C-alpha positions as a LaTeX table, in Angstrom:
\begin{tabular}{lrrr}
\hline
Residue & $x$ (\AA) & $y$ (\AA) & $z$ (\AA) \\
\hline
Unk1 & 40.54 & 8.78 & 25.36 \\
Unk2 & 39.39 & 11.99 & 26.90 \\
Unk3 & 42.08 & 12.97 & 29.57 \\
Unk4 & 41.62 & 15.87 & 31.89 \\
Unk5 & 37.72 & 15.31 & 32.54 \\
Unk6 & 37.46 & 15.93 & 36.13 \\
Unk7 & 33.77 & 16.95 & 36.73 \\
Unk8 & 30.31 & 15.66 & 35.77 \\
Unk9 & 29.76 & 18.34 & 32.90 \\
Unk10 & 32.97 & 17.71 & 31.32 \\
Unk11 & 31.90 & 14.02 & 31.34 \\
Unk12 & 28.78 & 14.90 & 29.83 \\
Unk13 & 30.91 & 16.71 & 27.10 \\
Unk14 & 32.78 & 13.61 & 26.53 \\
Unk15 & 29.51 & 11.87 & 25.84 \\
Unk16 & 28.53 & 14.35 & 23.25 \\
Unk17 & 31.98 & 14.09 & 21.68 \\
Unk18 & 31.45 & 10.31 & 21.42 \\
Unk19 & 29.17 & 11.36 & 18.30 \\
Unk20 & 32.26 & 12.67 & 16.58 \\
Unk21 & 34.25 & 10.05 & 14.77 \\
Unk22 & 37.66 & 9.58 & 16.75 \\
Unk23 & 39.40 & 9.50 & 13.36 \\
Unk24 & 38.80 & 13.41 & 13.67 \\
Unk25 & 41.33 & 13.86 & 16.19 \\
Unk26 & 41.43 & 14.71 & 19.85 \\
Unk27 & 38.83 & 17.00 & 21.21 \\
Unk28 & 39.22 & 18.93 & 24.56 \\
Unk29 & 36.28 & 21.37 & 24.40 \\
Unk30 & 36.69 & 23.04 & 27.92 \\
Unk31 & 36.89 & 26.87 & 27.38 \\
Unk32 & 38.59 & 27.43 & 30.67 \\
Unk33 & 41.77 & 26.47 & 32.05 \\
Unk34 & 41.84 & 23.36 & 34.52 \\
Unk35 & 39.96 & 23.89 & 37.82 \\
Unk36 & 42.08 & 23.65 & 40.94 \\
Unk37 & 40.80 & 23.41 & 44.68 \\
Unk38 & 41.86 & 26.61 & 46.58 \\
Unk39 & 41.79 & 25.98 & 50.08 \\
Unk40 & 42.36 & 29.74 & 51.75 \\
Unk41 & 40.26 & 32.61 & 51.17 \\
Unk42 & 43.24 & 34.60 & 50.60 \\
Unk43 & 44.10 & 32.57 & 47.31 \\
Unk44 & 40.71 & 32.82 & 46.03 \\
Unk45 & 40.37 & 36.56 & 46.66 \\
Unk46 & 43.73 & 36.84 & 44.84 \\
Unk47 & 42.72 & 34.60 & 41.87 \\
Unk48 & 39.34 & 36.64 & 41.53 \\
Unk49 & 41.17 & 39.91 & 41.71 \\
Unk50 & 43.64 & 38.89 & 38.74 \\
Unk51 & 40.70 & 37.57 & 36.65 \\
Unk52 & 38.59 & 40.71 & 37.12 \\
Unk53 & 41.29 & 43.32 & 36.76 \\
Unk54 & 40.15 & 43.81 & 32.92 \\
Unk55 & 36.52 & 44.88 & 32.54 \\
Unk56 & 34.73 & 41.94 & 31.47 \\
Unk57 & 31.80 & 42.72 & 28.93 \\
Unk58 & 28.22 & 42.07 & 29.67 \\
Unk59 & 26.25 & 39.28 & 28.17 \\
Unk60 & 23.94 & 41.43 & 25.93 \\
Unk61 & 23.81 & 39.05 & 23.01 \\
Unk62 & 20.44 & 38.92 & 21.13 \\
Unk63 & 20.86 & 35.22 & 19.89 \\
Unk64 & 22.70 & 32.02 & 20.88 \\
Unk65 & 25.41 & 32.74 & 18.24 \\
Unk66 & 26.52 & 36.11 & 19.91 \\
Unk67 & 26.08 & 34.53 & 23.35 \\
Unk68 & 28.72 & 31.93 & 22.48 \\
Unk69 & 31.02 & 34.53 & 21.06 \\
Unk70 & 30.83 & 36.75 & 24.08 \\
Unk71 & 31.48 & 33.77 & 26.43 \\
Unk72 & 34.47 & 32.96 & 23.96 \\
Unk73 & 35.82 & 36.58 & 24.31 \\
Unk74 & 35.42 & 36.34 & 28.39 \\
Unk75 & 37.12 & 32.78 & 28.33 \\
Unk76 & 40.11 & 34.52 & 26.41 \\
Unk77 & 40.30 & 37.39 & 28.92 \\
Unk78 & 40.28 & 35.00 & 31.74 \\
Unk79 & 42.95 & 32.56 & 30.08 \\
Unk80 & 45.24 & 35.72 & 29.66 \\
Unk81 & 45.04 & 36.53 & 33.61 \\
Unk82 & 45.47 & 32.99 & 35.01 \\
Unk83 & 46.90 & 29.63 & 34.29 \\
Unk84 & 44.15 & 27.72 & 36.38 \\
Unk85 & 40.75 & 28.30 & 37.36 \\
Unk86 & 38.40 & 28.19 & 40.46 \\
Unk87 & 35.24 & 27.13 & 39.24 \\
Unk88 & 32.90 & 28.47 & 42.12 \\
Unk89 & 34.47 & 32.01 & 41.95 \\
Unk90 & 34.58 & 31.79 & 38.21 \\
Unk91 & 30.58 & 31.20 & 38.15 \\
Unk92 & 30.25 & 34.29 & 40.63 \\
Unk93 & 32.32 & 36.27 & 38.21 \\
Unk94 & 30.30 & 35.25 & 35.14 \\
Unk95 & 27.05 & 35.91 & 36.92 \\
Unk96 & 28.19 & 39.55 & 37.81 \\
Unk97 & 28.43 & 39.83 & 33.99 \\
Unk98 & 24.78 & 39.45 & 33.29 \\
Unk99 & 22.53 & 42.41 & 33.06 \\
Unk100 & 20.12 & 43.06 & 35.94 \\
Unk101 & 17.14 & 41.96 & 34.18 \\
Unk102 & 18.69 & 38.47 & 33.63 \\
Unk103 & 19.70 & 37.80 & 37.38 \\
Unk104 & 16.54 & 35.84 & 37.92 \\
Unk105 & 18.55 & 32.97 & 36.38 \\
Unk106 & 20.26 & 32.60 & 39.67 \\
Unk107 & 17.02 & 31.19 & 41.15 \\
Unk108 & 16.96 & 28.25 & 38.75 \\
Unk109 & 20.51 & 27.15 & 39.33 \\
Unk110 & 21.34 & 23.67 & 41.18 \\
Unk111 & 24.18 & 23.29 & 43.25 \\
Unk112 & 26.06 & 21.27 & 40.50 \\
Unk113 & 25.71 & 24.47 & 38.29 \\
Unk114 & 27.06 & 26.96 & 40.60 \\
Unk115 & 30.15 & 24.86 & 40.82 \\
Unk116 & 30.94 & 24.49 & 37.03 \\
Unk117 & 31.17 & 27.16 & 34.75 \\
Unk118 & 30.20 & 25.41 & 31.59 \\
Unk119 & 27.14 & 24.01 & 33.17 \\
Unk120 & 26.30 & 27.58 & 34.52 \\
Unk121 & 26.48 & 29.05 & 31.15 \\
Unk122 & 24.62 & 26.34 & 29.35 \\
Unk123 & 21.91 & 26.98 & 31.90 \\
Unk124 & 21.77 & 30.70 & 30.92 \\
Unk125 & 21.65 & 29.91 & 27.24 \\
Unk126 & 18.92 & 27.51 & 27.73 \\
Unk127 & 16.91 & 29.97 & 29.61 \\
Unk128 & 17.54 & 33.11 & 27.28 \\
Unk129 & 17.00 & 30.87 & 24.23 \\
Unk130 & 14.62 & 27.96 & 24.79 \\
Unk131 & 13.71 & 27.54 & 21.15 \\
Unk132 & 17.31 & 28.03 & 19.64 \\
Unk133 & 18.15 & 26.26 & 16.48 \\
Unk134 & 21.63 & 27.13 & 16.74 \\
Unk135 & 23.09 & 23.50 & 17.18 \\
Unk136 & 21.79 & 22.49 & 13.91 \\
Unk137 & 22.84 & 25.65 & 12.09 \\
Unk138 & 26.30 & 25.16 & 13.43 \\
Unk139 & 26.43 & 21.53 & 12.51 \\
Unk140 & 25.82 & 22.79 & 8.91 \\
Unk141 & 28.36 & 25.51 & 9.30 \\
Unk142 & 30.87 & 23.07 & 10.25 \\
Unk143 & 30.75 & 21.09 & 7.17 \\
Unk144 & 30.97 & 24.12 & 4.79 \\
Unk145 & 34.27 & 26.18 & 4.02 \\
Unk146 & 34.01 & 29.63 & 2.63 \\
Unk147 & 37.23 & 30.75 & 0.90 \\
Unk148 & 38.20 & 32.84 & 3.76 \\
Unk149 & 38.36 & 29.89 & 5.80 \\
Unk150 & 40.82 & 27.87 & 3.86 \\
Unk151 & 44.17 & 29.66 & 4.86 \\
Unk152 & 43.31 & 28.83 & 8.47 \\
Unk153 & 41.48 & 25.60 & 8.21 \\
Unk154 & 42.85 & 23.58 & 11.08 \\
Unk155 & 41.98 & 26.69 & 13.46 \\
Unk156 & 38.69 & 27.25 & 11.97 \\
Unk157 & 37.86 & 23.62 & 12.18 \\
Unk158 & 38.89 & 23.00 & 15.72 \\
Unk159 & 37.03 & 26.03 & 17.01 \\
Unk160 & 33.74 & 24.86 & 14.96 \\
Unk161 & 34.11 & 21.27 & 16.45 \\
Unk162 & 34.71 & 22.40 & 19.94 \\
Unk163 & 31.52 & 24.71 & 20.07 \\
Unk164 & 29.75 & 21.94 & 18.20 \\
Unk165 & 30.43 & 19.43 & 20.98 \\
Unk166 & 29.35 & 21.80 & 23.71 \\
Unk167 & 26.15 & 22.74 & 21.76 \\
Unk168 & 25.30 & 18.93 & 21.24 \\
Unk169 & 25.75 & 18.44 & 25.16 \\
Unk170 & 23.49 & 21.35 & 25.92 \\
Unk171 & 20.65 & 20.82 & 23.74 \\
Unk172 & 21.02 & 16.83 & 24.27 \\
Unk173 & 21.16 & 16.71 & 20.46 \\
Unk174 & 23.67 & 14.30 & 18.83 \\
Unk175 & 24.05 & 14.14 & 15.02 \\
Unk176 & 26.77 & 12.11 & 13.72 \\
Unk177 & 29.71 & 13.70 & 11.96 \\
Unk178 & 32.16 & 11.27 & 10.81 \\
Unk179 & 35.70 & 11.88 & 9.71 \\
Unk180 & 34.82 & 10.61 & 6.14 \\
Unk181 & 31.91 & 13.22 & 5.78 \\
Unk182 & 34.22 & 15.80 & 6.98 \\
Unk183 & 37.12 & 14.98 & 4.83 \\
Unk184 & 34.94 & 14.92 & 1.60 \\
Unk185 & 33.91 & 18.46 & 2.24 \\
Unk186 & 37.52 & 19.56 & 2.99 \\
Unk187 & 38.71 & 17.94 & $-0.30$ \\
Unk188 & 35.67 & 19.63 & $-2.43$ \\
Unk189 & 36.54 & 22.85 & $-1.18$ \\
Unk190 & 40.25 & 22.65 & $-2.28$ \\
Unk191 & 42.29 & 22.51 & $-5.53$ \\
Unk192 & 43.16 & 19.18 & $-7.05$ \\
Unk193 & 46.90 & 19.99 & $-6.04$ \\
Unk194 & 45.77 & 20.19 & $-2.58$ \\
Unk195 & 43.75 & 16.75 & $-2.78$ \\
Unk196 & 46.81 & 14.92 & $-3.98$ \\
Unk197 & 48.84 & 16.34 & $-1.07$ \\
Unk198 & 46.19 & 15.62 & 1.15 \\
Unk199 & 46.01 & 11.92 & 0.26 \\
Unk200 & 49.94 & 11.59 & 0.48 \\
Unk201 & 49.86 & 13.03 & 3.89 \\
Unk202 & 47.03 & 11.37 & 5.53 \\
Unk203 & 48.25 & 7.59 & 5.84 \\
Unk204 & 45.60 & 6.63 & 8.48 \\
Unk205 & 46.43 & 9.61 & 10.46 \\
Unk206 & 43.58 & 11.80 & 12.61 \\
Unk207 & 42.17 & 14.37 & 10.20 \\
Unk208 & 43.11 & 17.42 & 12.45 \\
Unk209 & 46.69 & 16.19 & 12.75 \\
Unk210 & 46.91 & 15.79 & 8.77 \\
Unk211 & 45.48 & 19.39 & 8.32 \\
Unk212 & 47.83 & 20.96 & 10.86 \\
Unk213 & 50.88 & 19.33 & 8.79 \\
Unk214 & 49.53 & 20.31 & 5.53 \\
Unk215 & 48.98 & 24.05 & 6.56 \\
Unk216 & 52.34 & 24.18 & 8.39 \\
Unk217 & 52.04 & 26.08 & 11.61 \\
Unk218 & 48.28 & 26.51 & 12.36 \\
Unk219 & 49.07 & 29.69 & 14.09 \\
Unk220 & 51.01 & 31.40 & 11.09 \\
Unk221 & 48.91 & 33.48 & 9.20 \\
Unk222 & 49.13 & 33.17 & 5.57 \\
Unk223 & 47.51 & 31.52 & 2.49 \\
Unk224 & 48.24 & 27.63 & 1.96 \\
Unk225 & 49.85 & 26.66 & $-1.40$ \\
Unk226 & 47.30 & 24.19 & $-2.15$ \\
Unk227 & 43.98 & 26.34 & $-1.81$ \\
Unk228 & 42.86 & 27.18 & $-5.32$ \\
Unk229 & 43.95 & 30.32 & $-7.02$ \\
Unk230 & 40.13 & 31.59 & $-6.94$ \\
Unk231 & 40.45 & 31.16 & $-3.19$ \\
Unk232 & 43.48 & 33.12 & $-2.91$ \\
Unk233 & 42.19 & 36.17 & $-5.10$ \\
Unk234 & 43.90 & 37.72 & $-8.08$ \\
Unk235 & 47.25 & 39.64 & $-7.91$ \\
Unk236 & 49.16 & 41.74 & $-10.39$ \\
Unk237 & 47.66 & 42.14 & $-13.73$ \\
Unk238 & 44.16 & 40.70 & $-14.36$ \\
Unk239 & 44.35 & 37.46 & $-16.47$ \\
Unk240 & 42.56 & 37.34 & $-19.81$ \\
Unk241 & 39.35 & 35.43 & $-20.26$ \\
Unk242 & 40.02 & 31.84 & $-20.39$ \\
Unk243 & 43.37 & 31.84 & $-18.65$ \\
Unk244 & 44.03 & 29.75 & $-15.76$ \\
Unk245 & 44.73 & 31.62 & $-12.32$ \\
Unk246 & 47.88 & 30.85 & $-10.94$ \\
Unk247 & 49.69 & 31.95 & $-7.54$ \\
Unk248 & 53.40 & 31.47 & $-6.32$ \\
Unk249 & 54.24 & 28.29 & $-4.54$ \\
Unk250 & 56.96 & 28.57 & $-1.97$ \\
Unk251 & 59.51 & 25.66 & $-2.36$ \\
Unk252 & 60.70 & 26.36 & 1.47 \\
Unk253 & 57.39 & 26.66 & 3.70 \\
Unk254 & 54.51 & 26.08 & 1.21 \\
Unk255 & 53.65 & 29.63 & 1.41 \\
Unk256 & 51.73 & 31.74 & $-1.27$ \\
Unk257 & 54.84 & 33.44 & $-2.09$ \\
Unk258 & 58.09 & 32.86 & $-4.02$ \\
Unk259 & 61.04 & 31.16 & $-2.29$ \\
Unk260 & 63.50 & 34.27 & $-2.57$ \\
Unk261 & 60.97 & 36.20 & $-0.52$ \\
Unk262 & 60.61 & 33.51 & 2.16 \\
Unk263 & 61.47 & 34.51 & 5.66 \\
Unk264 & 62.33 & 30.88 & 6.35 \\
Unk265 & 64.85 & 30.70 & 3.47 \\
Unk266 & 67.73 & 30.14 & 5.84 \\
Unk267 & 66.09 & 27.38 & 7.71 \\
Unk268 & 68.15 & 24.40 & 7.95 \\
Unk269 & 66.21 & 21.05 & 7.24 \\
Unk270 & 66.69 & 18.44 & 10.19 \\
Unk271 & 66.12 & 15.62 & 7.79 \\
Unk272 & 69.02 & 16.19 & 5.20 \\
Unk273 & 71.01 & 18.93 & 7.12 \\
Unk274 & 70.70 & 21.24 & 3.70 \\
Unk275 & 69.64 & 24.81 & 4.18 \\
Unk276 & 66.69 & 26.15 & 2.40 \\
Unk277 & 63.72 & 24.06 & 3.12 \\
Unk278 & 61.52 & 22.88 & 5.91 \\
Unk279 & 61.60 & 18.88 & 6.52 \\
Unk280 & 58.23 & 18.48 & 5.38 \\
Unk281 & 59.46 & 19.68 & 1.68 \\
Unk282 & 62.53 & 17.69 & 1.83 \\
Unk283 & 62.94 & 15.59 & $-1.36$ \\
Unk284 & 65.58 & 13.02 & 0.49 \\
Unk285 & 64.52 & 9.96 & 2.05 \\
Unk286 & 66.80 & 7.59 & 4.10 \\
Unk287 & 66.35 & 3.73 & 3.90 \\
Unk288 & 67.60 & 1.72 & 6.83 \\
Unk289 & 68.93 & $-1.72$ & 6.70 \\
Unk290 & 67.89 & $-4.67$ & 8.94 \\
Unk291 & 69.75 & $-3.34$ & 11.85 \\
Unk292 & 67.84 & 0.16 & 11.75 \\
Unk293 & 71.09 & 2.07 & 10.36 \\
Unk294 & 70.38 & 4.51 & 7.36 \\
Unk295 & 72.08 & 2.75 & 4.62 \\
Unk296 & 70.69 & 4.35 & 1.31 \\
Unk297 & 69.86 & 7.90 & 0.39 \\
Unk298 & 66.77 & 8.46 & $-2.16$ \\
Unk299 & 66.37 & 11.82 & $-3.44$ \\
Unk300 & 63.87 & 13.14 & $-5.95$ \\
Unk301 & 65.05 & 15.99 & $-8.27$ \\
Unk302 & 62.63 & 18.64 & $-9.82$ \\
Unk303 & 62.20 & 16.40 & $-13.04$ \\
Unk304 & 60.76 & 13.45 & $-11.07$ \\
Unk305 & 63.68 & 11.28 & $-11.21$ \\
Unk306 & 64.91 & 9.27 & $-8.27$ \\
Unk307 & 68.48 & 9.55 & $-7.35$ \\
Unk308 & 69.67 & 6.51 & $-5.09$ \\
Unk309 & 72.93 & 6.40 & $-3.52$ \\
Unk310 & 73.40 & 2.89 & $-2.09$ \\
Unk311 & 75.45 & 3.08 & 1.20 \\
Unk312 & 76.85 & 0.48 & 3.46 \\
Unk313 & 73.70 & $-2.13$ & 3.88 \\
Unk314 & 75.11 & $-4.82$ & 6.35 \\
Unk315 & 71.62 & $-6.72$ & 5.81 \\
Unk316 & 72.41 & $-10.56$ & 5.21 \\
Unk317 & 70.55 & $-11.46$ & 2.45 \\
Unk318 & 70.94 & $-12.48$ & $-1.41$ \\
Unk319 & 72.22 & $-9.56$ & $-3.14$ \\
Unk320 & 69.63 & $-9.79$ & $-6.17$ \\
Unk321 & 66.69 & $-9.86$ & $-3.40$ \\
Unk322 & 68.13 & $-6.96$ & $-1.61$ \\
Unk323 & 68.22 & $-4.80$ & $-4.71$ \\
Unk324 & 64.73 & $-5.78$ & $-5.61$ \\
Unk325 & 63.76 & $-4.75$ & $-1.94$ \\
Unk326 & 65.57 & $-1.43$ & $-2.13$ \\
Unk327 & 64.12 & $-0.38$ & $-5.61$ \\
Unk328 & 60.80 & $-1.34$ & $-4.52$ \\
Unk329 & 60.72 & 1.02 & $-1.41$ \\
Unk330 & 60.88 & 3.92 & $-3.69$ \\
Unk331 & 58.13 & 2.89 & $-6.08$ \\
Unk332 & 54.95 & 4.52 & $-5.75$ \\
Unk333 & 51.94 & 2.04 & $-6.90$ \\
Unk334 & 52.54 & 0.91 & $-10.43$ \\
Unk335 & 54.56 & 4.20 & $-11.06$ \\
Unk336 & 58.25 & 3.00 & $-12.24$ \\
Unk337 & 60.80 & 6.18 & $-11.70$ \\
Unk338 & 63.93 & 6.64 & $-13.50$ \\
Unk339 & 66.75 & 5.63 & $-10.98$ \\
Unk340 & 70.55 & 6.82 & $-11.06$ \\
Unk341 & 72.31 & 4.27 & $-9.10$ \\
Unk342 & 75.65 & 5.31 & $-7.47$ \\
Unk343 & 77.77 & 2.48 & $-6.09$ \\
Unk344 & 78.57 & 2.26 & $-2.33$ \\
Unk345 & 81.39 & 1.12 & $-0.46$ \\
Unk346 & 79.97 & $-2.37$ & 0.75 \\
Unk347 & 77.70 & $-2.82$ & $-2.13$ \\
Unk348 & 79.97 & $-3.36$ & $-5.10$ \\
Unk349 & 77.53 & $-6.05$ & $-6.43$ \\
Unk350 & 75.29 & $-3.13$ & $-7.49$ \\
\hline
\end{tabular}
């Protein structure tokens, strides 16, 4: 369930992650690359030189929030310089980033804490901020979403959860965070259109996976189409009082722009093979026969009608029952769509 756990402190982090619902998604909370053993002094010196080539910032934070932000900054610099981590040397490097008046922390370290970077950082944080309430504050922040968070919600949520798990392990404080609670907060912060698409995409999948699909590529900047118009801000002429705020919706990538301006408008869908939209925006579904071969093509047009092209279905069955099974597969609940049936080569009974 938690692959990559290779030292006692990461095991402790996994224990803290157990207080987070597994339905939220996979959590890997290590800020530094996978540790490795280096057998020669030359390799260690080369690694230290590569990591310390940029000037690492000092830990001059006045509260735990700033301390965590500074550590994340250091971890990002180290990640850009190396693909692996030598934990004892990394602890020495981090110790060198402490101001002179904080070097007394080294006298409080145990042998285990001088071998694992996260354990060392937790010891520093507990020494500097013994009465910190940041763990509880960050737990509340994880459940609240500002309008500026919505465009990059998967990235913001992952970063918040990673930090929450580390804080829970550091202070041995394990509040329960369920996927149901987090899901309710996400839906309440977005529009009705977003909520409908969220429920259609969910289908029992982990929460983080659903969010990543809804927002497209989580690394791509831009406003998701399903965020409320008030979150996106007004563009163009100001609307009159009482007029509903609207925003463009790209039919290619779900971005907050028109399709003719989309940089992906020449993209070819790998589902239907037609150029002009992503697979997640594809209106075509293929229904297989009993042998797994795609036999029928169901396309939803813009008016909501279903166009069904019946193909060469080789399923041995009573024709009337097969027709009923085919039509039921394109129904959604009690909604009865209008169907245009086009006769196929081997389904003359239709």
